[in-house]
Structures are given as C-alpha cells and as structure tokens.
PDB file of C-alpha atoms in Angstrom:
ATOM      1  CA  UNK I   1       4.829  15.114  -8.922  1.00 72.00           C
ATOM      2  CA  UNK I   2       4.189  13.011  -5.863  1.00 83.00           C
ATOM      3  CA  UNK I   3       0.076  12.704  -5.639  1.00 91.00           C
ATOM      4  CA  UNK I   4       0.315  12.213  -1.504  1.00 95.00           C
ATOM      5  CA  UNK I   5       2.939  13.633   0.740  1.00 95.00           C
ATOM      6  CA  UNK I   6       3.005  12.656   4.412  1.00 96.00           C
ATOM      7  CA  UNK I   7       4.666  15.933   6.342  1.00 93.00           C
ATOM      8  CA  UNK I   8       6.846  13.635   8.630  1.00 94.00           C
ATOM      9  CA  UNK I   9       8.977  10.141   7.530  1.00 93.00           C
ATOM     10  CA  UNK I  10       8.839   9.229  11.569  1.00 95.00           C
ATOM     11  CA  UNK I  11       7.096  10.381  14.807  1.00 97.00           C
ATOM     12  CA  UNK I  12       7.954   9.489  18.379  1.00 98.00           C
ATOM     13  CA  UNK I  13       5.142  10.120  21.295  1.00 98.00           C
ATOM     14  CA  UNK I  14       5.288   8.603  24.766  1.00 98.00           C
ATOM     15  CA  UNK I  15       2.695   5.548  26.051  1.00 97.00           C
ATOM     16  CA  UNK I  16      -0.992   7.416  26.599  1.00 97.00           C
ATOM     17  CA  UNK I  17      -0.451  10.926  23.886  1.00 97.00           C
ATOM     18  CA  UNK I  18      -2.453  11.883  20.961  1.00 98.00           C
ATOM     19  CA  UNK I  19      -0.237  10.848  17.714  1.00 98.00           C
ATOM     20  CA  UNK I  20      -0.935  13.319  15.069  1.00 98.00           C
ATOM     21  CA  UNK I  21       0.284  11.940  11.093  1.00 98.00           C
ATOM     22  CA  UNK I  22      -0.470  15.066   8.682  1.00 98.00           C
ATOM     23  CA  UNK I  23      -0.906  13.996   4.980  1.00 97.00           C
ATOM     24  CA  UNK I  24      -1.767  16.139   1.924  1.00 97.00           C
ATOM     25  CA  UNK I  25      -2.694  15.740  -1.729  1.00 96.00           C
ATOM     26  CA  UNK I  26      -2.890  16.996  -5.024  1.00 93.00           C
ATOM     27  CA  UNK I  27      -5.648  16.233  -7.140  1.00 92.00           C
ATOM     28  CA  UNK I  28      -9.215  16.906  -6.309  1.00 91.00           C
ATOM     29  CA  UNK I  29     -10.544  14.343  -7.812  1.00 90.00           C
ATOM     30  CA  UNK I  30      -9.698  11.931  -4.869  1.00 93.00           C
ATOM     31  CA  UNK I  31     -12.524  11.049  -2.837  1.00 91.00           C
ATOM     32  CA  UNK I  32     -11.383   8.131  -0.688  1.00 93.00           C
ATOM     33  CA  UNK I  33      -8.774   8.519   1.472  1.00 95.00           C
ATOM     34  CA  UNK I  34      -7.134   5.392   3.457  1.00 95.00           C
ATOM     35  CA  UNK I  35      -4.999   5.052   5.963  1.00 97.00           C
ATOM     36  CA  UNK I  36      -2.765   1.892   6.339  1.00 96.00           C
ATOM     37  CA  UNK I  37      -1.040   0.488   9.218  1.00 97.00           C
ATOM     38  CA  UNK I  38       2.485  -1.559   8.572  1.00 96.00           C
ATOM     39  CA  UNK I  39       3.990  -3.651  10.786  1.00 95.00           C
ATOM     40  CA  UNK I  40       7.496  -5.104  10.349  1.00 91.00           C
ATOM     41  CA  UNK I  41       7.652  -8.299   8.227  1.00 90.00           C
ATOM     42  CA  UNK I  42       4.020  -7.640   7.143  1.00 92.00           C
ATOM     43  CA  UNK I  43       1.823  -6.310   4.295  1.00 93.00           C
ATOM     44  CA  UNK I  44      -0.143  -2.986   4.546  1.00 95.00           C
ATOM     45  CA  UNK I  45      -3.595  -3.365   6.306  1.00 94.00           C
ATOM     46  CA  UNK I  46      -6.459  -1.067   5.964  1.00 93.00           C
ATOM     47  CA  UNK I  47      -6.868   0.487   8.969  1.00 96.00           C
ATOM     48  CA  UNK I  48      -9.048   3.266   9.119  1.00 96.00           C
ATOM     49  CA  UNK I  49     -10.492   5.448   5.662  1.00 94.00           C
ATOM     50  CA  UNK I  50     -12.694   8.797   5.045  1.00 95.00           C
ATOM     51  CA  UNK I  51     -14.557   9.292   1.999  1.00 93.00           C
ATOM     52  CA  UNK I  52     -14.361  13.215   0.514  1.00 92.00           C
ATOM     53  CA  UNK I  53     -18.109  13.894   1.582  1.00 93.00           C
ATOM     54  CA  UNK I  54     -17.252  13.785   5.453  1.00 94.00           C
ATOM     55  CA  UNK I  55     -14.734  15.766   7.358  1.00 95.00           C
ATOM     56  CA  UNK I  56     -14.550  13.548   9.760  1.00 97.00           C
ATOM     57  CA  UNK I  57     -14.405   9.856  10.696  1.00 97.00           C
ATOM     58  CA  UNK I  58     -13.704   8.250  14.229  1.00 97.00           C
ATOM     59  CA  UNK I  59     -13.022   4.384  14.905  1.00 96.00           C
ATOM     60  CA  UNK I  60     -12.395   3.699  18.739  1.00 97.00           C
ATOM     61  CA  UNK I  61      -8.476   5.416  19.318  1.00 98.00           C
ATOM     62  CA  UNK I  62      -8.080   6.133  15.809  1.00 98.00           C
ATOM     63  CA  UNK I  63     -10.063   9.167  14.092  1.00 98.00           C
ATOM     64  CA  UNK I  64      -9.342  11.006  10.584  1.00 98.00           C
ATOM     65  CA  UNK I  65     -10.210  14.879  10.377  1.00 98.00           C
ATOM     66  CA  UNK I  66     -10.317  15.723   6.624  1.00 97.00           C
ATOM     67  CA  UNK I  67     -10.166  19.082   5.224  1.00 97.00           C
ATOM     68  CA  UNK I  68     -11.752  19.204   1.182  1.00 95.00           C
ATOM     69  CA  UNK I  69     -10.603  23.067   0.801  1.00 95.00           C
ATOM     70  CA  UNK I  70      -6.931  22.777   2.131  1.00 96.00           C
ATOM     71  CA  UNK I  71      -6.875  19.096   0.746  1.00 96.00           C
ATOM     72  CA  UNK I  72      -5.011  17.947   3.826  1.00 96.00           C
ATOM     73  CA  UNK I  73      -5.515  15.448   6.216  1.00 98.00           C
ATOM     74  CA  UNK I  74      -4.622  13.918   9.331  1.00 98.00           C
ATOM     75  CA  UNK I  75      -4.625  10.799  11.588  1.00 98.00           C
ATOM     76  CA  UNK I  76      -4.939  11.200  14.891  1.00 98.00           C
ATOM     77  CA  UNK I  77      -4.360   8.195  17.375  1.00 98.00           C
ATOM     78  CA  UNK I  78      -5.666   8.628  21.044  1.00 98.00           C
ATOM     79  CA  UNK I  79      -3.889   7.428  24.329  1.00 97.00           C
ATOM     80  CA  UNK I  80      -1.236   5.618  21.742  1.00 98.00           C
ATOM     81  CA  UNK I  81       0.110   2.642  22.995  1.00 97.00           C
ATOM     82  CA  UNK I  82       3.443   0.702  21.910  1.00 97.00           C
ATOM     83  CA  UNK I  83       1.582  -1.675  20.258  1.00 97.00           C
ATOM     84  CA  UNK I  84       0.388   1.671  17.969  1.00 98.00           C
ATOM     85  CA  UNK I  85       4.205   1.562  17.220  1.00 98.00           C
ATOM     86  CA  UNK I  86       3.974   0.899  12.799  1.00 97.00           C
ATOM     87  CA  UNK I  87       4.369   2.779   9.872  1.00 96.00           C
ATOM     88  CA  UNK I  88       1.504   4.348   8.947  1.00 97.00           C
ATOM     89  CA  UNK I  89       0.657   5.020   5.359  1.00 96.00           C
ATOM     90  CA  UNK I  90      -1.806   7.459   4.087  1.00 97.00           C
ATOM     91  CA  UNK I  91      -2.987   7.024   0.661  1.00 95.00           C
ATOM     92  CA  UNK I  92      -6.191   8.783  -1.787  1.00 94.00           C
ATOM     93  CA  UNK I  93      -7.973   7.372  -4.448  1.00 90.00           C
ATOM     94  CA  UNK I  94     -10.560   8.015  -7.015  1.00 81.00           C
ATOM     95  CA  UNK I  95     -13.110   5.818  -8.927  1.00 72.00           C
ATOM     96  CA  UNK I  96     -10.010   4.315 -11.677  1.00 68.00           C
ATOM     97  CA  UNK I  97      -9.086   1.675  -9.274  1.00 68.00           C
ATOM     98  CA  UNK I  98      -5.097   3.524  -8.842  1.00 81.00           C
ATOM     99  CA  UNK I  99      -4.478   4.190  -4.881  1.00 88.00           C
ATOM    100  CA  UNK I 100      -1.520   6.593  -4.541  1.00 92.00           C
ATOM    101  CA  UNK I 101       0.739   6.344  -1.237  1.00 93.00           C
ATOM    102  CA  UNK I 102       2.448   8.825   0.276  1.00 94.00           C
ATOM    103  CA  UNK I 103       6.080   7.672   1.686  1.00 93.00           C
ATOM    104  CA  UNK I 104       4.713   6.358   5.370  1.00 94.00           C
ATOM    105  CA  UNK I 105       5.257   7.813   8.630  1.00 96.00           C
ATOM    106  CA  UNK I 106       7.101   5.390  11.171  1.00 96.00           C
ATOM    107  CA  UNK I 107       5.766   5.928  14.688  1.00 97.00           C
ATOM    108  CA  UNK I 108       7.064   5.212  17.433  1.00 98.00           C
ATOM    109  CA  UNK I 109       5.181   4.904  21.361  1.00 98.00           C
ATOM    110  CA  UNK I 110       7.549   4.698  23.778  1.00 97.00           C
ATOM    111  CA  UNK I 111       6.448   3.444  27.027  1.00 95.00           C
TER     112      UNK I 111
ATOM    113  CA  UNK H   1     -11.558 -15.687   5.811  1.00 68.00           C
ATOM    114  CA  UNK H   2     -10.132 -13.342   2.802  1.00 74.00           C
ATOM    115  CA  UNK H   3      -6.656 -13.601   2.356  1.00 89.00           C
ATOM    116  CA  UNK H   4      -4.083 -12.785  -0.067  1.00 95.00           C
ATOM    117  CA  UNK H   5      -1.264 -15.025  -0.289  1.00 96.00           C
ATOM    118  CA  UNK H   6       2.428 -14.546  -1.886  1.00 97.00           C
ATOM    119  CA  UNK H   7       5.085 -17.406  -2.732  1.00 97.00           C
ATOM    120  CA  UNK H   8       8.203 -17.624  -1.870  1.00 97.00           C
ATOM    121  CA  UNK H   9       8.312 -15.103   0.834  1.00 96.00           C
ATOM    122  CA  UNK H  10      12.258 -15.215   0.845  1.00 97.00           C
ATOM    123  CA  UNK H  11      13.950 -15.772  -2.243  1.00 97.00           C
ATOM    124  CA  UNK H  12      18.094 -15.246  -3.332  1.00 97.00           C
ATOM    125  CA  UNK H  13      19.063 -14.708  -6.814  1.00 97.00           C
ATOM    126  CA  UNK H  14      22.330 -13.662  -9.052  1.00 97.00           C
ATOM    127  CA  UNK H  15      21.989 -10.782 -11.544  1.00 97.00           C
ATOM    128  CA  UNK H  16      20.710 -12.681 -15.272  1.00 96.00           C
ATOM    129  CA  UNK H  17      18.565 -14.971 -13.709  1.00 97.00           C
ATOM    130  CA  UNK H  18      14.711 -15.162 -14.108  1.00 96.00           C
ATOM    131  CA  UNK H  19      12.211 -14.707 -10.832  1.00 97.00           C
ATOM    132  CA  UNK H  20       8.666 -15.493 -10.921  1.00 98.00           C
ATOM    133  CA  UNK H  21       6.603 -14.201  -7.591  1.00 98.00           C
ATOM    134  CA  UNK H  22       3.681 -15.710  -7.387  1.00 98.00           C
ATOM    135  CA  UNK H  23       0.278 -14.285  -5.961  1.00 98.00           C
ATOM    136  CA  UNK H  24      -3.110 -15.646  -5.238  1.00 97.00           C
ATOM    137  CA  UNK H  25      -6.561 -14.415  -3.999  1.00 95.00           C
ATOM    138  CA  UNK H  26      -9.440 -16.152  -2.382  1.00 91.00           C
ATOM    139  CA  UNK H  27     -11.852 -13.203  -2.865  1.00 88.00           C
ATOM    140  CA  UNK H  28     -12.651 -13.156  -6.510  1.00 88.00           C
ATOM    141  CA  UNK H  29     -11.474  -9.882  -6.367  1.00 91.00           C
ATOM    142  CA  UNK H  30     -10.878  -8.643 -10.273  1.00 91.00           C
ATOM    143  CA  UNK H  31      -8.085  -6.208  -9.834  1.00 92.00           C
ATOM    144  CA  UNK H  32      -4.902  -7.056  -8.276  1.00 94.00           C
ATOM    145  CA  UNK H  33      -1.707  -4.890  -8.213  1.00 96.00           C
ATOM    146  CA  UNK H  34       2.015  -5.867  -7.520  1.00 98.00           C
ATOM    147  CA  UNK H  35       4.228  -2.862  -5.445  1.00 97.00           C
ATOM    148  CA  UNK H  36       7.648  -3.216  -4.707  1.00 97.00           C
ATOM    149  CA  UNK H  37       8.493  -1.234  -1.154  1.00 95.00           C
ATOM    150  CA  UNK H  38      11.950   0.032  -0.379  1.00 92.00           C
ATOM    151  CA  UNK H  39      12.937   2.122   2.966  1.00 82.00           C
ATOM    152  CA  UNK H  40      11.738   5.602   2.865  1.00 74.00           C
ATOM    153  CA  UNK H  41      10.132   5.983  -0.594  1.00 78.00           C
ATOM    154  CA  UNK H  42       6.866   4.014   0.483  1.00 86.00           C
ATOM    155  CA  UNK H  43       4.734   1.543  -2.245  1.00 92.00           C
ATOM    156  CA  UNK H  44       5.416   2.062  -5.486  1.00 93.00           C
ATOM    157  CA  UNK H  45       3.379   0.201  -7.994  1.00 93.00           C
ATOM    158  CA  UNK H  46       4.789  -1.779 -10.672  1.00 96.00           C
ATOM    159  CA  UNK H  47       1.721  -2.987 -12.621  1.00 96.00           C
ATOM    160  CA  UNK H  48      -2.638  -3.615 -12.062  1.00 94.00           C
ATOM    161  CA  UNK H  49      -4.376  -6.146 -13.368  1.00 95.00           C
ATOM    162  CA  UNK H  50      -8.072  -5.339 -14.071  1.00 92.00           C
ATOM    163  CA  UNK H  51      -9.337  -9.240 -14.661  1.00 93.00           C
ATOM    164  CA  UNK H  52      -7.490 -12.045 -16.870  1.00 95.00           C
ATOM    165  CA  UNK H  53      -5.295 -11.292 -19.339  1.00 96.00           C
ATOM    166  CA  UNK H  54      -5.988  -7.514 -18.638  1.00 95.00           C
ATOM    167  CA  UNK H  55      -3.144  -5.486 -17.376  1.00 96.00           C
ATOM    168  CA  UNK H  56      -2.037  -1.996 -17.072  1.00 94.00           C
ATOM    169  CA  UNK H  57       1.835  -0.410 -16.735  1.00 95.00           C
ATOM    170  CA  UNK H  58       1.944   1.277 -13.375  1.00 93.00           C
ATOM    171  CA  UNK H  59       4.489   3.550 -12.270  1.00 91.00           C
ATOM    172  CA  UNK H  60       7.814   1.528 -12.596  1.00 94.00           C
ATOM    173  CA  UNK H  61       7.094  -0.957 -14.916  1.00 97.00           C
ATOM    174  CA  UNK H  62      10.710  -1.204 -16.050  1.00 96.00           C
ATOM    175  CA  UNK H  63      12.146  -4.495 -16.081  1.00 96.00           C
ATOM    176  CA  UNK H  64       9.002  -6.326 -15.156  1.00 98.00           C
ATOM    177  CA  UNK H  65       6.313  -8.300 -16.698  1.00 97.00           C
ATOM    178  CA  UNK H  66       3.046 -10.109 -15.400  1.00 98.00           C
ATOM    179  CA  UNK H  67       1.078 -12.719 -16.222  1.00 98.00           C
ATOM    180  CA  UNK H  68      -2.712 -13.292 -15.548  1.00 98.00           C
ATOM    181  CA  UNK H  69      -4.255 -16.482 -16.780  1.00 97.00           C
ATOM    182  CA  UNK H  70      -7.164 -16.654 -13.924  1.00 96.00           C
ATOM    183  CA  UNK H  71      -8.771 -14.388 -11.811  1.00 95.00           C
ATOM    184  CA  UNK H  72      -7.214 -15.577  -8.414  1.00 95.00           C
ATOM    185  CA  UNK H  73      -3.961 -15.850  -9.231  1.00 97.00           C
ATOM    186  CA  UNK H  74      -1.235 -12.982 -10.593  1.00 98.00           C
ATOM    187  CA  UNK H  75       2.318 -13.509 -11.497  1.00 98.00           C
ATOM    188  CA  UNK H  76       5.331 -10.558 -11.409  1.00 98.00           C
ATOM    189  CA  UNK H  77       8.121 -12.200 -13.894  1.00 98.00           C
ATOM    190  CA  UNK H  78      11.986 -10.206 -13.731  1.00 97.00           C
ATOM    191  CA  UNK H  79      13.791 -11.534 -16.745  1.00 90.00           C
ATOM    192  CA  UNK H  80      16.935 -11.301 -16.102  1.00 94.00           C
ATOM    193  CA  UNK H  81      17.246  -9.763 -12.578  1.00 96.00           C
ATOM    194  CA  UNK H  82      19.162  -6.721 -11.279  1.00 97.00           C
ATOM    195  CA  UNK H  83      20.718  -5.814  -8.575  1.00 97.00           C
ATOM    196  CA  UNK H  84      18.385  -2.564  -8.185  1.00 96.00           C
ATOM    197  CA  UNK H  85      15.402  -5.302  -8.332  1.00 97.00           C
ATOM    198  CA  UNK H  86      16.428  -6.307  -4.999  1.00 97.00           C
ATOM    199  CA  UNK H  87      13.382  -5.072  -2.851  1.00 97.00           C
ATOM    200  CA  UNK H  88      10.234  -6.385  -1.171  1.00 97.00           C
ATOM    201  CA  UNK H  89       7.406  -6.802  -3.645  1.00 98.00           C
ATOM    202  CA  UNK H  90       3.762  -7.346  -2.443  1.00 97.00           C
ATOM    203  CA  UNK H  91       0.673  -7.735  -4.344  1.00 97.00           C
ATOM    204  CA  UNK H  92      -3.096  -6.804  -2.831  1.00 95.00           C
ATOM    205  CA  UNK H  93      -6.242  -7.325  -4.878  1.00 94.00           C
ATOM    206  CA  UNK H  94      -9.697  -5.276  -4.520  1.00 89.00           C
ATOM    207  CA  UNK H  95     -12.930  -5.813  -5.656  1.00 81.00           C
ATOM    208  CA  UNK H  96     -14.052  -4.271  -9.005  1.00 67.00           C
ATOM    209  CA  UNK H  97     -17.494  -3.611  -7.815  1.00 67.00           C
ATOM    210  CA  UNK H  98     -17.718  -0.482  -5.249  1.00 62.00           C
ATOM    211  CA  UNK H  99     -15.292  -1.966  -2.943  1.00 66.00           C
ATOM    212  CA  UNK H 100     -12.460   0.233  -2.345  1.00 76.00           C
ATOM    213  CA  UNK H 101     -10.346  -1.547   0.106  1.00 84.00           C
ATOM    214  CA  UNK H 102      -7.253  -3.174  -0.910  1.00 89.00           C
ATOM    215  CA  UNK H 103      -6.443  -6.077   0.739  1.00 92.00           C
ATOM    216  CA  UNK H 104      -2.000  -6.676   0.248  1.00 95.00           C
ATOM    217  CA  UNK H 105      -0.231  -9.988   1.176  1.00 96.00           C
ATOM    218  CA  UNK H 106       2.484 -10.622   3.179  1.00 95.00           C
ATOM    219  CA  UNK H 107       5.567  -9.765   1.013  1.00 96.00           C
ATOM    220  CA  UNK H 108       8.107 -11.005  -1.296  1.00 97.00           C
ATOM    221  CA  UNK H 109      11.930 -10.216  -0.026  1.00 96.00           C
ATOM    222  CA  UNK H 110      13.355 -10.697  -3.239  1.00 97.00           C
ATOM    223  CA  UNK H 111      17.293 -10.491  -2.817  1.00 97.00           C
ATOM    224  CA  UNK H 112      19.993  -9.663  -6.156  1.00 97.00           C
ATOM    225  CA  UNK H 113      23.385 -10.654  -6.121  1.00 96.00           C
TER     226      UNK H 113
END
C-alpha cells in the first residue's frame, strides 16, 4: 500500500498562476511532511516542509496548507515562474528515520 | 558547505558484471540511504544505513548489498548486474540527532546491457 500518493503525475500552469500539487497519506503517525523540488540531471532538494502541529507553513512563493483530519496536503506555488518548472515530490515521515515519497508531480510554467 | 557526493555519475555495464557506487558525506550525518529513481514510480529506497556497519533492508533490497566501514562514506554493491538494475541510484544522508532533512547527491545513471 503506497504510504504517499500525489493526485497528479504532471501539472501545466502559465508564467504568473498559483500551482496547486495535492498529496495525501496513510498513516497518522507521520508528523513531518517535506516537499522536494527535482530538477533534471539533479538530486532531490528540500524545498519547503510542515511539521503535523501546524496547518500551515509559507516560504516567500511557496506555502504548504496541511490538513491533520483529512490527512491531505498541498503545495501551493504563487505567481509560478518557468524556472518553478521541476518535479516536485511530496514525502511524510515519522521519528524512525524512513521518509516515504509519493511518485512526483512534474510541473510545468509555460511562459 | 554540506554536500553529498556520488562516484561515477555515468557508468555502462553488461549483465554478470559487478558495480560498486560509491557515496560520501561531509556532514557527519549517521544515517544515509541509497534510492534508485525510475520515470513515473518516484524514489524507491533500496537500503539505510543507521551508522557503520549498521544497515537496514529497505523496500527493494533485491539484488543489492551495501557496505559501511566509516561514517562518511556508503557503498551500493550489484553482484552480478541486471538489466532491470539499469536506473539512476542516489544516496542522501541526514542527521541522527533531530534533524529531519535529507540532504541526496547528484545521481548515479547506472546503465545494463
């Protein structure tokens, strides 16, 4: 049973939308939630993460809104830009150092 | 400046023949993990290494081994490569104490014949 499903394997938006990547998990015991921005040719970085206690978390364009009841989640990227254009990975975690990934979402801004 | 480095980051091999990846960390970090990454079925992770000579079967473990004889430095060892190996492996290392961030290397293109 896959721990973290992202709802969409690719998004397109035009140059200055909101990008919205949904993600949702299964086991209640996760209480940190990363996302993780992929470029081509490149490892995973950490780009933005929530922990369970908030429901939400903002960093400049990029800001998580995290719902403990439904246990879903989502990224939302403001005024996206085709540099934004990456595969975005969400991924939860609890306190046994295993991170489970969902599959990635490949955006794409056009300009 | 912490980094996370992986060698070779191209590498060409027949079926039979042994790989060794090789990964190193300038963090002190005591766990590192090795993922392999194919198109649309995200990270999927192979083995974790909690400190030296202290590892753990992760998801597909199947047809790999590791090695880790100091703290910086993990090793993902195919004997006998497959064709289905073919993939791009990386490896990422966190701290063990409170820090939850995992910090991945560039990647390993690892090609089968």
């Amino acid at each position: 049973q896959q721990q973290v499903r992202q709802s969409s394997q690719s998004l397109t938006v035009w140059e200055g939308e909101t990008a919205i990547l949904n993600c949702s998990y299964e086991n209640s015991a996760f209480d940190y939630f990363p996302w993780y921005q992929q470029f081509p040719g490149e490892g995973p970085a950490l780009l933005i993460a929530i922990r369970s206690v908030s429901d939400k978390k903002e960093d400049g364009r990029f800001t998580i809104f995290f719902n403990k009841r439904e246990k879903n989640l989502s990224l939302h990227i403001k005024d996206s830009q085709p540099g934004d254009s990456a595969t975005y990975f969400c991924a939860a975690m609890s306190s046994n150092n295993r991170i489970f990934f969902g599959d990635g979402t490949q955006l794409v801004v056009k300009p | 400046d912490m980094k996370v480095t992986q060698m070779p980051r191209y590498l060409i091999k027949r079926m039979g023949e042994n790989v060794l990846l090789e990964c190193g960390q300038d963090m002190s970090h005591e766990t590192m993990y090795w993922y392999r990454q194919d198109p649309g079925l995200g990270l999927q992770l192979i083995y974790i290494s909690y400190d030296v000579d202290s590892n753990s079967e992760g998801d597909i473990p199947k047809g790999y081994r590791v090695s880790r004889k100091k703290r910086e430095h993990f090793s993902l060892i195919l004997d006998s490569a497959k064709t289905n190996q073919t993939s791009v492996y990386f490896c990422a290392s966190r701290s063990g104490t409170g820090g939850y961030e995992q910090y991945f290397g560039p990647g390993t293109r690892l090609t089968v014949l």
